[in-house]
Structures are given as structure tokens and as C-alpha cells.
Short mmCIF file of C-alpha atoms (C1' of nucleotides) in Angstrom, two decimals:
data_model
loop_
_atom_site.label_atom_id
_atom_site.label_comp_id
_atom_site.label_asym_id
_atom_site.label_seq_id
_atom_site.Cartn_x
_atom_site.Cartn_y
_atom_site.Cartn_z
CA MET O 1 30.11 5.52 -33.92
CA SER O 2 30.95 9.08 -33.11
CA TRP O 3 29.29 11.61 -30.90
CA THR O 4 27.32 13.53 -33.41
CA GLU O 5 25.30 16.52 -32.45
CA GLU O 6 22.20 14.44 -32.52
CA ARG O 7 23.54 11.60 -30.46
CA VAL O 8 24.84 13.97 -27.85
CA GLU O 9 21.47 15.56 -27.71
CA THR O 10 19.82 12.24 -27.12
CA LEU O 11 22.37 11.55 -24.46
CA LYS O 12 21.68 14.81 -22.70
CA LYS O 13 17.98 14.34 -22.92
CA MET O 14 17.96 10.83 -21.58
CA TRP O 15 20.51 11.55 -18.92
CA GLY O 16 18.40 14.44 -17.85
CA GLU O 17 15.43 12.18 -17.65
CA GLY O 18 17.28 9.98 -15.29
CA GLN O 19 17.87 7.16 -17.67
CA SER O 20 20.78 4.96 -16.77
CA ALA O 21 23.95 4.98 -18.79
CA SER O 22 23.29 1.49 -20.00
CA GLN O 23 19.83 2.39 -21.15
CA ILE O 24 21.18 5.35 -23.02
CA ALA O 25 23.87 3.25 -24.56
CA LYS O 26 21.33 0.73 -25.65
CA GLU O 27 19.19 3.42 -27.15
CA LEU O 28 22.01 5.04 -29.02
CA GLY O 29 23.54 1.82 -30.10
CA GLY O 30 27.13 1.38 -31.08
CA VAL O 31 28.35 2.46 -27.72
CA THR O 32 28.74 0.91 -24.34
CA ARG O 33 27.55 2.33 -21.12
CA ASN O 34 31.14 3.17 -20.35
CA ALA O 35 31.26 5.32 -23.41
CA VAL O 36 28.12 7.04 -22.31
CA ILE O 37 29.41 7.66 -18.84
CA GLY O 38 32.67 8.89 -20.19
CA LYS O 39 30.89 11.30 -22.46
CA VAL O 40 28.62 12.45 -19.70
CA HIS O 41 31.61 13.40 -17.66
CA ARG O 42 33.36 15.07 -20.50
CA LEU O 43 30.28 17.08 -21.20
CA GLY O 44 30.33 18.17 -17.64
CA LEU O 45 26.82 17.02 -16.93
CA SER O 46 27.37 14.55 -14.24
CA ASN O 47 25.80 14.53 -10.85
CA ARG O 48 22.17 13.89 -11.31
CA ALA O 49 20.82 13.34 -7.86
CA THR O 50 20.71 9.67 -7.52
CA SER O 51 23.24 6.98 -7.86
CA THR O 52 25.51 4.80 -5.91
CA THR O 53 28.25 6.17 -3.77
CA ALA O 54 26.17 9.28 -3.56
CA LYS O 55 28.91 11.49 -4.80
CA THR O 56 32.42 10.43 -4.12
CA ALA O 57 32.79 14.03 -3.19
CA LYS O 58 32.89 13.01 0.41
CA GLU O 59 31.44 15.29 2.97
CA LYS O 60 33.92 18.05 2.70
CA PRO O 61 35.45 17.71 6.14
CA ALA O 62 36.57 21.26 6.14
CA ALA O 63 34.29 24.19 5.81
CA LYS O 64 32.72 25.02 2.52
CA ALA O 65 35.36 27.28 1.21
CA GLU O 66 33.80 27.20 -2.17
CA ALA O 67 33.84 30.30 -4.26
CA PRO O 68 36.39 29.94 -7.02
CA ALA O 69 35.66 32.18 -9.93
CA LYS O 70 31.99 31.57 -9.99
CA PRO O 71 29.80 33.12 -7.34
CA ALA O 72 27.20 30.65 -8.43
CA PRO O 73 24.88 32.88 -10.43
CA LYS O 74 22.55 29.96 -11.03
CA PRO O 75 20.95 31.16 -14.26
CA LYS O 76 19.07 27.91 -14.44
CA ALA O 77 15.46 28.89 -14.44
CA GLU O 78 13.38 25.95 -13.37
CA PRO O 79 10.33 25.84 -15.61
CA LYS O 80 8.81 23.25 -13.38
CA ALA O 81 8.18 23.53 -9.70
CA GLU O 82 9.70 20.77 -7.69
CA LYS O 83 6.57 19.97 -5.84
CA PRO O 84 6.04 16.25 -5.50
CA ALA O 85 3.00 16.76 -3.39
CA ALA O 86 0.41 19.17 -4.63
CA ALA O 87 -1.79 17.54 -7.20
CA ALA O 88 0.66 14.81 -7.99
CA PRO O 89 -0.89 11.72 -9.49
CA ALA O 90 0.69 9.68 -6.73
CA THR O 91 0.80 6.80 -9.13
CA THR O 92 3.77 8.21 -10.89
CA PRO O 93 6.80 7.23 -8.86
CA ALA O 94 9.63 7.60 -11.28
CA VAL O 95 10.32 8.17 -14.89
CA ARG O 96 10.37 4.79 -16.50
CA LYS O 97 10.24 5.21 -20.19
CA GLN O 98 9.42 8.72 -21.01
CA ILE O 99 10.22 8.39 -24.65
CA ILE O 100 6.76 9.25 -25.75
CA PRO O 101 6.73 12.19 -28.14
CA ALA O 102 3.50 13.45 -26.67
CA GLY O 103 2.40 14.20 -30.17
CA GLN O 104 -0.05 11.65 -31.37
CA PRO O 105 2.08 8.89 -32.74
CA LEU O 106 0.44 6.00 -31.04
CA PRO O 107 -0.58 4.00 -34.04
CA PRO O 108 -1.24 0.32 -33.78
CA GLN O 109 -2.75 -0.14 -30.39
CA PRO O 110 -3.72 -3.78 -30.53
CA SER O 111 -7.07 -4.69 -29.17
CA ALA O 112 -6.07 -4.95 -25.55
CA ASN O 113 -6.12 -8.69 -25.57
CA GLU O 114 -4.19 -9.98 -28.49
CA ILE O 115 -0.52 -10.47 -28.23
CA SER O 116 1.34 -8.94 -31.08
CA PRO O 117 2.46 -11.56 -33.57
CA GLU O 118 5.97 -10.30 -33.22
CA ALA O 119 5.91 -10.84 -29.52
CA LEU O 120 4.73 -14.35 -30.02
CA ALA O 121 7.35 -14.94 -32.62
CA THR O 122 9.95 -13.58 -30.30
CA VAL O 123 8.75 -15.78 -27.51
CA ARG O 124 8.89 -18.86 -29.67
CA GLU O 125 12.34 -17.85 -30.70
CA VAL O 126 13.44 -17.27 -27.18
CA GLU O 127 12.03 -20.54 -26.05
CA LYS O 128 14.17 -22.28 -28.58
CA GLY O 129 17.18 -20.95 -26.80
CA ALA O 130 15.79 -21.42 -23.34
CA LYS O 131 18.14 -22.72 -20.74
CA LYS O 132 15.59 -25.39 -19.98
CA LEU O 133 16.09 -25.24 -16.29
CA SER O 134 14.40 -27.50 -13.83
CA LEU O 135 12.47 -26.14 -10.94
CA MET O 136 15.42 -26.61 -8.64
CA GLU O 137 17.71 -24.72 -10.92
CA LEU O 138 15.69 -21.55 -10.94
CA THR O 139 17.24 -18.62 -9.21
CA GLU O 140 16.32 -15.05 -8.48
CA ARG O 141 17.30 -13.98 -11.91
CA THR O 142 16.33 -16.81 -14.16
CA CYS O 143 13.17 -16.56 -16.16
CA LYS O 144 10.51 -18.64 -14.51
CA TRP O 145 8.33 -18.99 -17.53
CA PRO O 146 7.20 -22.60 -17.85
CA ILE O 147 7.58 -24.28 -21.18
CA GLY O 148 6.00 -27.52 -22.16
CA ASP O 149 3.63 -29.79 -20.37
CA PRO O 150 4.28 -30.53 -16.72
CA ALA O 151 2.81 -33.96 -17.29
CA THR O 152 5.52 -34.72 -19.73
CA ASP O 153 9.23 -34.80 -19.34
CA GLU O 154 9.13 -32.15 -21.98
CA PHE O 155 8.83 -29.57 -19.31
CA TRP O 156 11.23 -26.94 -18.17
CA PHE O 157 11.58 -23.30 -17.38
CA CYS O 158 12.89 -20.68 -19.70
CA GLY O 159 15.81 -19.87 -17.45
CA LEU O 160 17.15 -16.93 -19.39
CA SER O 161 18.17 -13.77 -17.62
CA VAL O 162 15.25 -11.98 -16.15
CA GLN O 163 14.49 -8.38 -16.68
CA GLN O 164 15.58 -6.83 -13.46
CA GLY O 165 12.88 -6.94 -10.91
CA LYS O 166 10.70 -9.18 -13.00
CA PRO O 167 10.21 -12.92 -12.79
CA TYR O 168 10.59 -13.40 -16.50
CA CYS O 169 12.98 -12.61 -19.26
CA GLU O 170 12.20 -9.71 -21.51
CA ALA O 171 10.30 -11.74 -24.06
CA HIS O 172 8.14 -13.42 -21.49
CA VAL O 173 7.56 -10.26 -19.58
CA GLY O 174 6.14 -9.01 -22.81
CA VAL O 175 3.45 -11.63 -22.95
CA ALA O 176 2.99 -11.99 -19.23
CA PHE O 177 2.30 -8.41 -18.37
CA GLN O 178 -0.44 -7.47 -20.72
CA PRO O 179 -1.87 -3.99 -20.44
CA MET O 180 -5.15 -5.11 -19.07
CA SER O 181 -6.97 -8.16 -20.17
CA SER O 182 -10.49 -7.39 -21.08
CA ARG O 183 -11.79 -10.27 -19.07
CA ARG O 184 -14.20 -8.50 -16.88
CA ASP O 185 -17.29 -9.96 -18.40
CA ARG O 186 -16.65 -13.30 -16.87
CA ARG O 187 -20.23 -13.09 -15.77
CA ARG O 188 -20.80 -16.83 -15.82
"C1'" DC D 1 24.95 -12.33 -9.77
"C1'" DC D 2 22.82 -8.38 -11.44
"C1'" DC D 3 23.08 -3.38 -11.78
"C1'" DT D 4 24.81 1.64 -11.13
"C1'" DG D 5 28.08 5.55 -11.90
"C1'" DA D 6 33.27 7.18 -11.33
"C1'" DT D 7 37.90 7.19 -12.61
"C1'" DT D 8 42.00 6.09 -14.94
"C1'" DC D 9 44.85 6.02 -18.78
"C1'" DG D 10 46.47 4.29 -23.37
"C1'" DC D 11 45.10 5.41 -27.73
"C1'" DG R 1 38.19 13.31 -27.23
"C1'" DC R 2 37.30 8.57 -26.68
"C1'" DG R 3 36.06 4.43 -24.11
"C1'" DA R 4 37.74 -0.28 -22.11
"C1'" DA R 5 39.29 -1.59 -17.92
"C1'" DT R 6 38.90 -1.03 -13.50
"C1'" DC R 7 37.08 0.55 -9.27
"C1'" DA R 8 33.45 1.01 -5.83
"C1'" DG R 9 28.69 0.92 -4.05
"C1'" DG R 10 23.93 -1.28 -4.08
#
DNA sequence: CCCTGATTCGC
DNA sequence: GCGAATCAGG
């Protein structure tokens, strides 16, 4: 894979959105996160605002004798005000997956309760390759999705790598965290 | 252990 | 220019 105009654009866009290098790499495909990071640096767009090390640039012990050949014109016109407060939704902490075109492409919205057949298929597939861990073998990052019947010895936990921050692997997160089950009419 | 970005350096 | 290997922090 080479850095075509289009791919670079995607890179810039995603990087700008705060996506991690690995996410970008995954999106682009054919490249590793290292490649992405390398490209990011070569393109000059580096420091975002957040990351580890918080800039290896140290603290500049000396004064800020910074004024090479660029008086810092700062032609960057911010189209958006950086006001987190104001009328912020409050329920919008960070940009998770802002890959929504905002157009109208939101076709097959399943009826809020069914699990897409693909998801189920994926789950079944994943469960075939489950690590089949016992309760004691579960760790912070092993999928805790139970498989089988606890009353049988045909019982174990998925055990695959969890999706960071979640208790389950990607496949199981998919079926575990449904949008919103329409089970409010549990009248009686 | 998982993840993150930063840097180096042979290609 | 590219990116794997390596480094370094969380």
C-alpha cells in the first residue's frame, strides 16, 4: 500500500479527529500503526493535544527564545469556538467514532431489539475459537462472556481479548451492548 | 498485559 | 519517503 492522496486525506481527517494511530491504520488497512505515525510525522502534523509523554519537548528550561523565521502568523482560522461549556450536550465527552457522513446514509436500522444475523454468526464463529477459560482463569482483559450451560461441564468463558475497557471481546460486546432494548412494556 | 505516540535508521 | 524496531509513558 502506498500513501495515495486519498489515504493521506483519510489519515489527516482521522488524526484531526483524535483517532489513534492504530485506529487509523485499521481503517486504512494495509498499514500498521507505526506506518501511520511515521507518516503523521513526515506530514508535519504531529502534536495533537493529548497523548502520553505529553510532548517529549520537555519544559524548555531556558527562556522561550523562539522566533526562528516564522513570527507565528497563525493563519489558522478556527471555524469553531472552543467552548466546552456553553450549550454543550454534556453527554458528549469525546469523539468516539465520528465517521458518520452526516448525510442520510443510515439504511438498515434493525428494529431495536433484533441482533443482526451477521453479529450472531460472528458470535457463533468467535465462540468456536473461544479460549474456553474457567472462572478462575478470567483476567481483566479476557472476555467474560459465558458459553454453555453452567449446570454442565460444557461451560466456560469466551476468554478472548476484550475490547479495551469492556468486559467482553468485540463480538460479544456487539450483542451485549444493544442500543436500547425495547423492554419497557414489562407491565406484568 | 494492553494501549499510546516518538524516534531511529536501514531500505 | 517509508515503516519495523525500538523506546518511553500510561
